[in-house]
Amino acid sequence: MGAAVAAGGRCRCWCCGKGRCRADPCGVLCLLLTYLSVGYADYVILEHVLLQPGFRGSLWCPFHAVAFNFIVVMLLACHTRAVFADPGMVPLPDTAIDFSDLRSSGSGGSHKNSRNNEDWTVCNRCETYRPPRAHHCRVCHRCVRRMDHHCPWINNCVGELNQKYFIQFLFYTGLASLYAMGLVLTTWLWPTDKSSAGKAEGAEGGVSNNRIQIAHRIILLVESILFGLFVTVIFYDQLVSIITDETPIEQLRNRLLKEARREVSHTRKPKIALLREVFGRGLVICWFFPCNCSSPSASGPSYSYLPNYDV
Ligand SMILES: [Zn+2]
Ligand SMILES: [Zn+2]
């Protein structure tokens, strides 16, 4: 998989032709690490926590197994959608657009000349017009509408059309981390069947098994704390980005503009309206599921395409 540079510097993926396949080594490594971490956490919870003496015969065993695996399935479903969904890539024109007049005049085109979020601009790398708030991703080699950032953990950009799935992935990862930590700590610190645990320790090989079990629990605890803290910070940043209606790129640009001009005019929408733009306009319960019912794409972008786009 990879992107081939076409004439004029534009990049198209040679296998799908749409530029959605990303051969970024860091992204592929992070994807593998994500699946390995989730699989390992599920294995430790089932094998070394729930199926151990004290839990195995209890009704809590199937309850926690179903509940934890439901969160894991939701996590993977949201992650898969975030990975494979179109983040909102600006389509490339079928025929090259001549921007020589814009380049020679040095105005009206380059993003460097854009003064606010409402202007259509020209991407010199994609050689196309792009709508307001679109930015070029150097990893995907494409412009993405309302681009938040390129995330190696989903090997994709976080943009207008997949931000919802990305935030859901963060939410379920945080929930799974919290759940795993709770299960490990409660069964470790307050074992419900001390006699069985004692027998297990006394049996042949019981001591070494117990050490392996403790090692797995410690590794899972560390993994859960690290991932839990990591996704909590990003989840918070994402919510702030939504309710302030500014992506990190725009925050940086507006800060620089503010410092330069000491004034930035930015229309604020109600916070709930901004949240609905990302998570959809349906019921709030739908915000927790990776479905696209009444998704932001259904209502379409809030701007119109240029009439002479296919020049
Ligand atoms: Zn571009
Ligand atoms: Zn990207």
PDB file of C-alpha atoms and ligand atoms in Angstrom:
ATOM      1  CA  MET A   1       0.000   0.000   0.000  1.00  0.00           C
ATOM      2  CA  GLY A   2       1.177   3.480  -0.638  1.00  0.00           C
ATOM      3  CA  ALA A   3       0.634   6.761  -2.352  1.00  0.00           C
ATOM      4  CA  ALA A   4       2.098   7.531  -5.721  1.00  0.00           C
ATOM      5  CA  VAL A   5       2.957  11.070  -6.661  1.00  0.00           C
ATOM      6  CA  ALA A   6       1.106  11.977  -9.818  1.00  0.00           C
ATOM      7  CA  ALA A   7       1.994  14.658 -12.268  1.00  0.00           C
ATOM      8  CA  GLY A   8       1.761  18.083 -10.719  1.00  0.00           C
ATOM      9  CA  GLY A   9       2.718  16.829  -7.272  1.00  0.00           C
ATOM     10  CA  ARG A  10      -0.705  15.369  -6.469  1.00  0.00           C
ATOM     11  CA  CYS A  11      -0.790  12.081  -4.633  1.00  0.00           C
ATOM     12  CA  ARG A  12      -3.162   9.234  -5.327  1.00  0.00           C
ATOM     13  CA  CYS A  13      -3.076   5.808  -3.775  1.00  0.00           C
ATOM     14  CA  TRP A  14      -2.031   3.260  -6.397  1.00  0.00           C
ATOM     15  CA  CYS A  15      -4.302   0.522  -5.025  1.00  0.00           C
ATOM     16  CA  CYS A  16      -7.561   2.346  -4.261  1.00  0.00           C
ATOM     17  CA  GLY A  17      -6.963   5.557  -6.191  1.00  0.00           C
ATOM     18  CA  LYS A  18      -8.503   7.592  -3.383  1.00  0.00           C
ATOM     19  CA  GLY A  19      -5.532   8.128  -1.133  1.00  0.00           C
ATOM     20  CA  ARG A  20      -7.118   6.367   1.844  1.00  0.00           C
ATOM     21  CA  CYS A  21      -4.435   3.668   2.223  1.00  0.00           C
ATOM     22  CA  ARG A  22      -1.594   4.895   4.372  1.00  0.00           C
ATOM     23  CA  ALA A  23       1.704   3.064   4.537  1.00  0.00           C
ATOM     24  CA  ASP A  24       3.069   5.205   7.361  1.00  0.00           C
ATOM     25  CA  PRO A  25       5.306   2.806   9.362  1.00  0.00           C
ATOM     26  CA  CYS A  26       4.555   4.622  12.624  1.00  0.00           C
ATOM     27  CA  GLY A  27       0.800   4.343  11.979  1.00  0.00           C
ATOM     28  CA  VAL A  28       0.974   0.638  11.134  1.00  0.00           C
ATOM     29  CA  LEU A  29       3.072   0.005  14.272  1.00  0.00           C
ATOM     30  CA  CYS A  30       0.574   1.904  16.440  1.00  0.00           C
ATOM     31  CA  LEU A  31      -2.320  -0.062  14.921  1.00  0.00           C
ATOM     32  CA  LEU A  32      -0.587  -3.356  15.749  1.00  0.00           C
ATOM     33  CA  LEU A  33       0.222  -2.110  19.248  1.00  0.00           C
ATOM     34  CA  THR A  34      -3.424  -1.162  19.776  1.00  0.00           C
ATOM     35  CA  TYR A  35      -4.717  -4.610  18.763  1.00  0.00           C
ATOM     36  CA  LEU A  36      -2.005  -6.353  20.817  1.00  0.00           C
ATOM     37  CA  SER A  37      -2.773  -4.254  23.908  1.00  0.00           C
ATOM     38  CA  VAL A  38      -6.518  -4.821  23.673  1.00  0.00           C
ATOM     39  CA  GLY A  39      -6.084  -8.558  23.061  1.00  0.00           C
ATOM     40  CA  TYR A  40      -3.645  -8.867  25.954  1.00  0.00           C
ATOM     41  CA  ALA A  41      -5.963  -6.990  28.334  1.00  0.00           C
ATOM     42  CA  ASP A  42      -8.860  -9.260  27.382  1.00  0.00           C
ATOM     43  CA  TYR A  43      -6.699 -12.359  27.876  1.00  0.00           C
ATOM     44  CA  VAL A  44      -5.495 -11.292  31.355  1.00  0.00           C
ATOM     45  CA  ILE A  45      -8.987 -10.307  32.507  1.00  0.00           C
ATOM     46  CA  LEU A  46     -10.481 -13.627  31.401  1.00  0.00           C
ATOM     47  CA  GLU A  47      -7.630 -16.031  32.172  1.00  0.00           C
ATOM     48  CA  HIS A  48      -5.914 -14.468  35.166  1.00  0.00           C
ATOM     49  CA  VAL A  49      -8.721 -12.582  36.886  1.00  0.00           C
ATOM     50  CA  LEU A  50     -12.200 -13.941  36.167  1.00  0.00           C
ATOM     51  CA  LEU A  51     -11.334 -17.636  35.746  1.00  0.00           C
ATOM     52  CA  GLN A  52      -9.354 -17.754  38.980  1.00  0.00           C
ATOM     53  CA  PRO A  53     -10.590 -19.356  42.234  1.00  0.00           C
ATOM     54  CA  GLY A  54     -12.940 -17.017  43.995  1.00  0.00           C
ATOM     55  CA  PHE A  55     -14.490 -15.701  40.790  1.00  0.00           C
ATOM     56  CA  ARG A  56     -14.865 -18.810  38.661  1.00  0.00           C
ATOM     57  CA  GLY A  57     -17.934 -20.256  40.415  1.00  0.00           C
ATOM     58  CA  SER A  58     -19.593 -16.926  40.998  1.00  0.00           C
ATOM     59  CA  LEU A  59     -22.298 -15.304  38.886  1.00  0.00           C
ATOM     60  CA  TRP A  60     -20.055 -12.239  38.754  1.00  0.00           C
ATOM     61  CA  CYS A  61     -17.693 -14.148  36.439  1.00  0.00           C
ATOM     62  CA  PRO A  62     -20.036 -14.293  33.396  1.00  0.00           C
ATOM     63  CA  PHE A  63     -21.394 -10.836  34.241  1.00  0.00           C
ATOM     64  CA  HIS A  64     -17.968  -9.169  34.198  1.00  0.00           C
ATOM     65  CA  ALA A  65     -16.855 -11.268  31.202  1.00  0.00           C
ATOM     66  CA  VAL A  66     -19.840 -10.094  29.143  1.00  0.00           C
ATOM     67  CA  ALA A  67     -19.601  -6.475  30.339  1.00  0.00           C
ATOM     68  CA  PHE A  68     -15.853  -6.192  29.730  1.00  0.00           C
ATOM     69  CA  ASN A  69     -16.065  -7.844  26.317  1.00  0.00           C
ATOM     70  CA  PHE A  70     -18.966  -5.588  25.328  1.00  0.00           C
ATOM     71  CA  ILE A  71     -16.716  -2.577  26.015  1.00  0.00           C
ATOM     72  CA  VAL A  72     -13.875  -4.238  24.074  1.00  0.00           C
ATOM     73  CA  VAL A  73     -16.154  -4.926  21.078  1.00  0.00           C
ATOM     74  CA  MET A  74     -17.391  -1.322  21.117  1.00  0.00           C
ATOM     75  CA  LEU A  75     -13.790  -0.077  21.388  1.00  0.00           C
ATOM     76  CA  LEU A  76     -12.730  -2.159  18.378  1.00  0.00           C
ATOM     77  CA  ALA A  77     -15.826  -1.214  16.373  1.00  0.00           C
ATOM     78  CA  CYS A  78     -15.226   2.515  16.947  1.00  0.00           C
ATOM     79  CA  HIS A  79     -11.516   2.102  16.240  1.00  0.00           C
ATOM     80  CA  THR A  80     -12.220   0.255  12.977  1.00  0.00           C
ATOM     81  CA  ARG A  81     -14.594   2.963  11.817  1.00  0.00           C
ATOM     82  CA  ALA A  82     -12.102   5.692  12.756  1.00  0.00           C
ATOM     83  CA  VAL A  83      -9.363   3.861  10.823  1.00  0.00           C
ATOM     84  CA  PHE A  84     -11.294   3.147   7.640  1.00  0.00           C
ATOM     85  CA  ALA A  85     -13.719   6.073   7.517  1.00  0.00           C
ATOM     86  CA  ASP A  86     -13.040   8.946   5.184  1.00  0.00           C
ATOM     87  CA  PRO A  87     -11.982  11.787   7.528  1.00  0.00           C
ATOM     88  CA  GLY A  88     -13.307  14.285   5.000  1.00  0.00           C
ATOM     89  CA  MET A  89     -10.670  14.349   2.300  1.00  0.00           C
ATOM     90  CA  VAL A  90     -11.110  17.121  -0.204  1.00  0.00           C
ATOM     91  CA  PRO A  91     -11.611  15.489  -3.613  1.00  0.00           C
ATOM     92  CA  LEU A  92      -8.935  16.063  -6.200  1.00  0.00           C
ATOM     93  CA  PRO A  93     -10.083  17.560  -9.497  1.00  0.00           C
ATOM     94  CA  ASP A  94     -10.093  15.267 -12.512  1.00  0.00           C
ATOM     95  CA  THR A  95      -8.185  17.813 -14.547  1.00  0.00           C
ATOM     96  CA  ALA A  96      -5.401  20.051 -13.338  1.00  0.00           C
ATOM     97  CA  ILE A  97      -6.383  23.582 -12.354  1.00  0.00           C
ATOM     98  CA  ASP A  98      -4.199  26.435 -13.532  1.00  0.00           C
ATOM     99  CA  PHE A  99      -3.191  28.538 -10.542  1.00  0.00           C
ATOM    100  CA  SER A 100      -0.438  30.447 -12.281  1.00  0.00           C
ATOM    101  CA  ASP A 101      -2.346  33.742 -12.018  1.00  0.00           C
ATOM    102  CA  LEU A 102      -2.815  33.266  -8.275  1.00  0.00           C
ATOM    103  CA  ARG A 103       0.845  32.447  -7.842  1.00  0.00           C
ATOM    104  CA  SER A 104       2.009  35.388  -9.914  1.00  0.00           C
ATOM    105  CA  SER A 105      -0.304  37.815  -8.116  1.00  0.00           C
ATOM    106  CA  GLY A 106       0.568  36.201  -4.790  1.00  0.00           C
ATOM    107  CA  SER A 107      -2.951  36.641  -3.453  1.00  0.00           C
ATOM    108  CA  GLY A 108      -6.207  34.826  -3.028  1.00  0.00           C
ATOM    109  CA  GLY A 109      -4.791  31.357  -3.132  1.00  0.00           C
ATOM    110  CA  SER A 110      -2.260  30.073  -0.706  1.00  0.00           C
ATOM    111  CA  HIS A 111      -3.320  29.172   2.786  1.00  0.00           C
ATOM    112  CA  LYS A 112      -0.595  31.486   3.957  1.00  0.00           C
ATOM    113  CA  ASN A 113      -2.709  34.382   2.686  1.00  0.00           C
ATOM    114  CA  SER A 114      -5.889  33.244   4.402  1.00  0.00           C
ATOM    115  CA  ARG A 115      -7.041  35.631   7.077  1.00  0.00           C
ATOM    116  CA  ASN A 116      -9.955  33.751   8.619  1.00  0.00           C
ATOM    117  CA  ASN A 117     -11.815  30.436   8.680  1.00  0.00           C
ATOM    118  CA  GLU A 118     -14.434  31.444   6.124  1.00  0.00           C
ATOM    119  CA  ASP A 119     -12.267  31.603   3.014  1.00  0.00           C
ATOM    120  CA  TRP A 120     -11.812  28.977   0.356  1.00  0.00           C
ATOM    121  CA  THR A 121      -8.109  28.523  -0.215  1.00  0.00           C
ATOM    122  CA  VAL A 122      -5.836  26.744  -2.636  1.00  0.00           C
ATOM    123  CA  CYS A 123      -3.576  23.897  -1.565  1.00  0.00           C
ATOM    124  CA  ASN A 124      -0.320  24.088  -3.454  1.00  0.00           C
ATOM    125  CA  ARG A 125       0.436  20.428  -2.746  1.00  0.00           C
ATOM    126  CA  CYS A 126      -2.931  19.001  -3.860  1.00  0.00           C
ATOM    127  CA  GLU A 127      -3.261  21.746  -6.465  1.00  0.00           C
ATOM    128  CA  THR A 128      -6.935  22.165  -5.803  1.00  0.00           C
ATOM    129  CA  TYR A 129      -9.404  24.468  -4.123  1.00  0.00           C
ATOM    130  CA  ARG A 130     -10.269  23.499  -0.588  1.00  0.00           C
ATOM    131  CA  PRO A 131     -13.198  24.545   1.588  1.00  0.00           C
ATOM    132  CA  PRO A 132     -12.948  26.653   4.744  1.00  0.00           C
ATOM    133  CA  ARG A 133     -11.201  24.938   7.680  1.00  0.00           C
ATOM    134  CA  ALA A 134      -9.571  22.291   5.479  1.00  0.00           C
ATOM    135  CA  HIS A 135      -5.879  21.648   6.024  1.00  0.00           C
ATOM    136  CA  HIS A 136      -3.250  19.592   4.271  1.00  0.00           C
ATOM    137  CA  CYS A 137      -1.962  16.460   6.009  1.00  0.00           C
ATOM    138  CA  ARG A 138       1.637  15.648   5.203  1.00  0.00           C
ATOM    139  CA  VAL A 139       1.163  11.980   6.119  1.00  0.00           C
ATOM    140  CA  CYS A 140      -2.001  11.366   4.083  1.00  0.00           C
ATOM    141  CA  HIS A 141      -0.809  13.748   1.325  1.00  0.00           C
ATOM    142  CA  ARG A 142      -4.329  15.137   1.112  1.00  0.00           C
ATOM    143  CA  CYS A 143      -6.365  18.068   2.368  1.00  0.00           C
ATOM    144  CA  VAL A 144      -8.881  17.124   5.067  1.00  0.00           C
ATOM    145  CA  ARG A 145     -11.984  19.106   6.003  1.00  0.00           C
ATOM    146  CA  ARG A 146     -11.878  20.486   9.561  1.00  0.00           C
ATOM    147  CA  MET A 147      -8.682  18.550  10.151  1.00  0.00           C
ATOM    148  CA  ASP A 148      -7.941  18.133  13.843  1.00  0.00           C
ATOM    149  CA  HIS A 149      -4.686  16.198  13.620  1.00  0.00           C
ATOM    150  CA  HIS A 150      -3.158  13.085  12.087  1.00  0.00           C
ATOM    151  CA  CYS A 151      -3.374  10.289  14.638  1.00  0.00           C
ATOM    152  CA  PRO A 152      -0.955   7.352  14.317  1.00  0.00           C
ATOM    153  CA  TRP A 153      -3.176   5.273  16.649  1.00  0.00           C
ATOM    154  CA  ILE A 154      -5.829   5.127  13.936  1.00  0.00           C
ATOM    155  CA  ASN A 155      -3.332   5.585  11.080  1.00  0.00           C
ATOM    156  CA  ASN A 156      -5.660   8.228   9.738  1.00  0.00           C
ATOM    157  CA  CYS A 157      -6.470  11.883  10.019  1.00  0.00           C
ATOM    158  CA  VAL A 158      -9.055  13.012  12.541  1.00  0.00           C
ATOM    159  CA  GLY A 159     -11.368  15.223  10.525  1.00  0.00           C
ATOM    160  CA  GLU A 160     -14.930  16.308  10.015  1.00  0.00           C
ATOM    161  CA  LEU A 161     -16.319  12.879   9.131  1.00  0.00           C
ATOM    162  CA  ASN A 162     -14.538  10.570  11.575  1.00  0.00           C
ATOM    163  CA  GLN A 163     -13.960  12.682  14.685  1.00  0.00           C
ATOM    164  CA  LYS A 164     -17.033  11.135  16.284  1.00  0.00           C
ATOM    165  CA  TYR A 165     -15.618   7.598  15.910  1.00  0.00           C
ATOM    166  CA  PHE A 166     -12.234   8.741  17.199  1.00  0.00           C
ATOM    167  CA  ILE A 167     -13.763  10.260  20.349  1.00  0.00           C
ATOM    168  CA  GLN A 168     -15.879   7.133  20.885  1.00  0.00           C
ATOM    169  CA  PHE A 169     -12.694   5.058  20.584  1.00  0.00           C
ATOM    170  CA  LEU A 170     -11.080   7.225  23.279  1.00  0.00           C
ATOM    171  CA  PHE A 171     -14.161   6.917  25.478  1.00  0.00           C
ATOM    172  CA  TYR A 172     -14.317   3.110  25.321  1.00  0.00           C
ATOM    173  CA  THR A 173     -10.542   2.801  25.742  1.00  0.00           C
ATOM    174  CA  GLY A 174     -10.758   4.893  28.914  1.00  0.00           C
ATOM    175  CA  LEU A 175     -13.727   2.836  30.111  1.00  0.00           C
ATOM    176  CA  ALA A 176     -11.933  -0.461  29.421  1.00  0.00           C
ATOM    177  CA  SER A 177      -8.833   0.795  31.247  1.00  0.00           C
ATOM    178  CA  LEU A 178     -10.897   1.833  34.258  1.00  0.00           C
ATOM    179  CA  TYR A 179     -12.808  -1.455  34.270  1.00  0.00           C
ATOM    180  CA  ALA A 180      -9.609  -3.526  34.008  1.00  0.00           C
ATOM    181  CA  MET A 181      -7.975  -1.553  36.824  1.00  0.00           C
ATOM    182  CA  GLY A 182     -11.064  -1.994  39.012  1.00  0.00           C
ATOM    183  CA  LEU A 183     -11.259  -5.754  38.408  1.00  0.00           C
ATOM    184  CA  VAL A 184      -7.550  -6.370  38.976  1.00  0.00           C
ATOM    185  CA  LEU A 185      -7.361  -4.266  42.129  1.00  0.00           C
ATOM    186  CA  THR A 186     -10.563  -5.541  43.761  1.00  0.00           C
ATOM    187  CA  THR A 187      -9.785  -9.229  43.133  1.00  0.00           C
ATOM    188  CA  TRP A 188      -6.193  -8.740  44.208  1.00  0.00           C
ATOM    189  CA  LEU A 189      -6.688  -6.666  47.321  1.00  0.00           C
ATOM    190  CA  TRP A 190      -9.955  -8.233  48.448  1.00  0.00           C
ATOM    191  CA  PRO A 191     -10.008 -11.884  47.257  1.00  0.00           C
ATOM    192  CA  THR A 192     -13.465 -13.426  47.764  1.00  0.00           C
ATOM    193  CA  ASP A 193     -12.230 -17.018  48.216  1.00  0.00           C
ATOM    194  CA  LYS A 194      -9.047 -17.025  50.325  1.00  0.00           C
ATOM    195  CA  SER A 195      -9.251 -20.782  51.028  1.00  0.00           C
ATOM    196  CA  SER A 196      -9.277 -21.676  47.342  1.00  0.00           C
ATOM    197  CA  ALA A 197      -6.481 -19.244  46.670  1.00  0.00           C
ATOM    198  CA  GLY A 198      -4.473 -20.825  49.480  1.00  0.00           C
ATOM    199  CA  LYS A 199      -5.053 -24.318  48.085  1.00  0.00           C
ATOM    200  CA  ALA A 200      -4.021 -23.171  44.649  1.00  0.00           C
ATOM    201  CA  GLU A 201      -0.811 -21.742  46.058  1.00  0.00           C
ATOM    202  CA  GLY A 202      -0.060 -24.939  47.924  1.00  0.00           C
ATOM    203  CA  ALA A 203      -0.589 -27.218  44.960  1.00  0.00           C
ATOM    204  CA  GLU A 204       2.246 -28.377  42.732  1.00  0.00           C
ATOM    205  CA  GLY A 205       3.294 -25.521  40.518  1.00  0.00           C
ATOM    206  CA  GLY A 206       0.877 -23.252  42.355  1.00  0.00           C
ATOM    207  CA  VAL A 207       3.560 -20.843  43.519  1.00  0.00           C
ATOM    208  CA  SER A 208       5.009 -20.315  40.054  1.00  0.00           C
ATOM    209  CA  ASN A 209       1.497 -20.003  38.608  1.00  0.00           C
ATOM    210  CA  ASN A 210       0.722 -17.416  41.224  1.00  0.00           C
ATOM    211  CA  ARG A 211       3.842 -15.446  40.278  1.00  0.00           C
ATOM    212  CA  ILE A 212       2.886 -15.536  36.599  1.00  0.00           C
ATOM    213  CA  GLN A 213      -0.595 -14.383  37.517  1.00  0.00           C
ATOM    214  CA  ILE A 214       0.797 -11.507  39.596  1.00  0.00           C
ATOM    215  CA  ALA A 215       3.155 -10.523  36.761  1.00  0.00           C
ATOM    216  CA  HIS A 216       0.263 -10.435  34.271  1.00  0.00           C
ATOM    217  CA  ARG A 217      -1.843  -8.354  36.658  1.00  0.00           C
ATOM    218  CA  ILE A 218       0.963  -5.839  37.216  1.00  0.00           C
ATOM    219  CA  ILE A 219       1.572  -5.511  33.461  1.00  0.00           C
ATOM    220  CA  LEU A 220      -2.152  -4.987  32.873  1.00  0.00           C
ATOM    221  CA  LEU A 221      -2.316  -2.401  35.659  1.00  0.00           C
ATOM    222  CA  VAL A 222       0.583  -0.423  34.155  1.00  0.00           C
ATOM    223  CA  GLU A 223      -0.937  -0.703  30.665  1.00  0.00           C
ATOM    224  CA  SER A 224      -4.339   0.436  31.921  1.00  0.00           C
ATOM    225  CA  ILE A 225      -2.910   3.404  33.822  1.00  0.00           C
ATOM    226  CA  LEU A 226      -0.790   4.549  30.857  1.00  0.00           C
ATOM    227  CA  PHE A 227      -3.524   4.139  28.233  1.00  0.00           C
ATOM    228  CA  GLY A 228      -6.197   5.466  30.622  1.00  0.00           C
ATOM    229  CA  LEU A 229      -4.285   8.673  31.329  1.00  0.00           C
ATOM    230  CA  PHE A 230      -3.308   9.082  27.674  1.00  0.00           C
ATOM    231  CA  VAL A 231      -6.838   8.790  26.293  1.00  0.00           C
ATOM    232  CA  THR A 232      -8.283  10.951  29.094  1.00  0.00           C
ATOM    233  CA  VAL A 233      -6.005  13.837  28.133  1.00  0.00           C
ATOM    234  CA  ILE A 234      -6.814  13.484  24.411  1.00  0.00           C
ATOM    235  CA  PHE A 235     -10.539  13.038  25.137  1.00  0.00           C
ATOM    236  CA  TYR A 236     -10.508  16.284  27.130  1.00  0.00           C
ATOM    237  CA  ASP A 237      -8.637  18.099  24.341  1.00  0.00           C
ATOM    238  CA  GLN A 238     -11.138  16.829  21.771  1.00  0.00           C
ATOM    239  CA  LEU A 239     -14.130  18.054  23.797  1.00  0.00           C
ATOM    240  CA  VAL A 240     -12.479  21.451  24.336  1.00  0.00           C
ATOM    241  CA  SER A 241     -11.746  21.600  20.614  1.00  0.00           C
ATOM    242  CA  ILE A 242     -15.430  20.935  19.835  1.00  0.00           C
ATOM    243  CA  ILE A 243     -17.013  23.302  22.309  1.00  0.00           C
ATOM    244  CA  THR A 244     -14.603  26.123  21.456  1.00  0.00           C
ATOM    245  CA  ASP A 245     -15.153  25.382  17.741  1.00  0.00           C
ATOM    246  CA  GLU A 246     -11.415  25.492  17.116  1.00  0.00           C
ATOM    247  CA  THR A 247      -9.215  22.634  15.983  1.00  0.00           C
ATOM    248  CA  PRO A 248      -5.644  22.605  17.383  1.00  0.00           C
ATOM    249  CA  ILE A 249      -4.424  23.934  14.023  1.00  0.00           C
ATOM    250  CA  GLU A 250      -6.894  26.809  14.200  1.00  0.00           C
ATOM    251  CA  GLN A 251      -6.048  27.468  17.856  1.00  0.00           C
ATOM    252  CA  LEU A 252      -2.406  27.877  16.902  1.00  0.00           C
ATOM    253  CA  ARG A 253      -3.206  30.029  13.888  1.00  0.00           C
ATOM    254  CA  ASN A 254      -5.645  32.221  15.782  1.00  0.00           C
ATOM    255  CA  ARG A 255      -3.131  32.659  18.592  1.00  0.00           C
ATOM    256  CA  LEU A 256      -0.504  33.757  16.087  1.00  0.00           C
ATOM    257  CA  LEU A 257      -2.986  36.075  14.365  1.00  0.00           C
ATOM    258  CA  LYS A 258      -4.048  37.485  17.714  1.00  0.00           C
ATOM    259  CA  GLU A 259      -0.494  38.201  18.641  1.00  0.00           C
ATOM    260  CA  ALA A 260       0.066  39.829  15.261  1.00  0.00           C
ATOM    261  CA  ARG A 261      -3.135  41.855  15.048  1.00  0.00           C
ATOM    262  CA  ARG A 262      -4.310  41.835  18.661  1.00  0.00           C
ATOM    263  CA  GLU A 263      -7.758  41.031  17.424  1.00  0.00           C
ATOM    264  CA  VAL A 264      -9.526  37.920  16.159  1.00  0.00           C
ATOM    265  CA  SER A 265     -13.178  37.848  15.325  1.00  0.00           C
ATOM    266  CA  HIS A 266     -14.619  34.371  15.755  1.00  0.00           C
ATOM    267  CA  THR A 267     -18.315  33.631  15.834  1.00  0.00           C
ATOM    268  CA  ARG A 268     -19.254  31.315  18.664  1.00  0.00           C
ATOM    269  CA  LYS A 269     -22.050  28.812  18.330  1.00  0.00           C
ATOM    270  CA  PRO A 270     -23.838  27.236  21.313  1.00  0.00           C
ATOM    271  CA  LYS A 271     -21.805  24.368  22.810  1.00  0.00           C
ATOM    272  CA  ILE A 272     -24.604  21.823  22.302  1.00  0.00           C
ATOM    273  CA  ALA A 273     -24.855  22.792  18.627  1.00  0.00           C
ATOM    274  CA  LEU A 274     -21.114  22.294  18.221  1.00  0.00           C
ATOM    275  CA  LEU A 275     -21.309  18.875  19.916  1.00  0.00           C
ATOM    276  CA  ARG A 276     -24.207  17.894  17.638  1.00  0.00           C
ATOM    277  CA  GLU A 277     -22.181  18.868  14.588  1.00  0.00           C
ATOM    278  CA  VAL A 278     -19.689  16.156  15.501  1.00  0.00           C
ATOM    279  CA  PHE A 279     -21.808  13.454  17.143  1.00  0.00           C
ATOM    280  CA  GLY A 280     -24.961  13.830  15.045  1.00  0.00           C
ATOM    281  CA  ARG A 281     -28.319  15.462  15.484  1.00  0.00           C
ATOM    282  CA  GLY A 282     -30.209  12.388  16.669  1.00  0.00           C
ATOM    283  CA  LEU A 283     -30.742  11.115  20.202  1.00  0.00           C
ATOM    284  CA  VAL A 284     -27.872  11.592  22.659  1.00  0.00           C
ATOM    285  CA  ILE A 285     -27.758   7.797  23.207  1.00  0.00           C
ATOM    286  CA  CYS A 286     -26.656   7.487  19.556  1.00  0.00           C
ATOM    287  CA  TRP A 287     -23.518   9.427  20.437  1.00  0.00           C
ATOM    288  CA  PHE A 288     -22.164   6.287  22.119  1.00  0.00           C
ATOM    289  CA  PHE A 289     -22.520   4.005  19.083  1.00  0.00           C
ATOM    290  CA  PRO A 290     -20.342   3.964  15.963  1.00  0.00           C
ATOM    291  CA  CYS A 291     -23.262   4.384  13.596  1.00  0.00           C
ATOM    292  CA  ASN A 292     -23.757   7.159  11.102  1.00  0.00           C
ATOM    293  CA  CYS A 293     -27.453   7.734  11.706  1.00  0.00           C
ATOM    294  CA  SER A 294     -27.963  11.480  11.409  1.00  0.00           C
ATOM    295  CA  SER A 295     -24.202  11.879  11.341  1.00  0.00           C
ATOM    296  CA  PRO A 296     -22.656  15.242  10.535  1.00  0.00           C
ATOM    297  CA  SER A 297     -22.113  14.048   6.970  1.00  0.00           C
ATOM    298  CA  ALA A 298     -25.860  13.587   6.546  1.00  0.00           C
ATOM    299  CA  SER A 299     -26.459  17.266   6.971  1.00  0.00           C
ATOM    300  CA  GLY A 300     -23.476  18.064   4.794  1.00  0.00           C
ATOM    301  CA  PRO A 301     -20.857  20.689   5.256  1.00  0.00           C
ATOM    302  CA  SER A 302     -22.013  24.146   6.174  1.00  0.00           C
ATOM    303  CA  TYR A 303     -20.468  25.703   3.091  1.00  0.00           C
ATOM    304  CA  SER A 304     -21.094  25.304  -0.584  1.00  0.00           C
ATOM    305  CA  TYR A 305     -18.639  24.103  -3.185  1.00  0.00           C
ATOM    306  CA  LEU A 306     -17.332  26.512  -5.707  1.00  0.00           C
ATOM    307  CA  PRO A 307     -19.454  26.431  -8.829  1.00  0.00           C
ATOM    308  CA  ASN A 308     -16.378  26.226 -11.055  1.00  0.00           C
ATOM    309  CA  TYR A 309     -14.742  23.467  -9.024  1.00  0.00           C
ATOM    310  CA  ASP A 310     -14.273  21.064 -11.953  1.00  0.00           C
ATOM    311  CA  VAL A 311     -12.432  23.511 -14.074  1.00  0.00           C
TER     312      VAL A 311
HETATM  313 ZN    ZN B   1      -3.580  19.498   0.212  1.00  0.00          ZN
HETATM  314 ZN    ZN B   2      -3.411  12.447   7.803  1.00  0.00          ZN
END
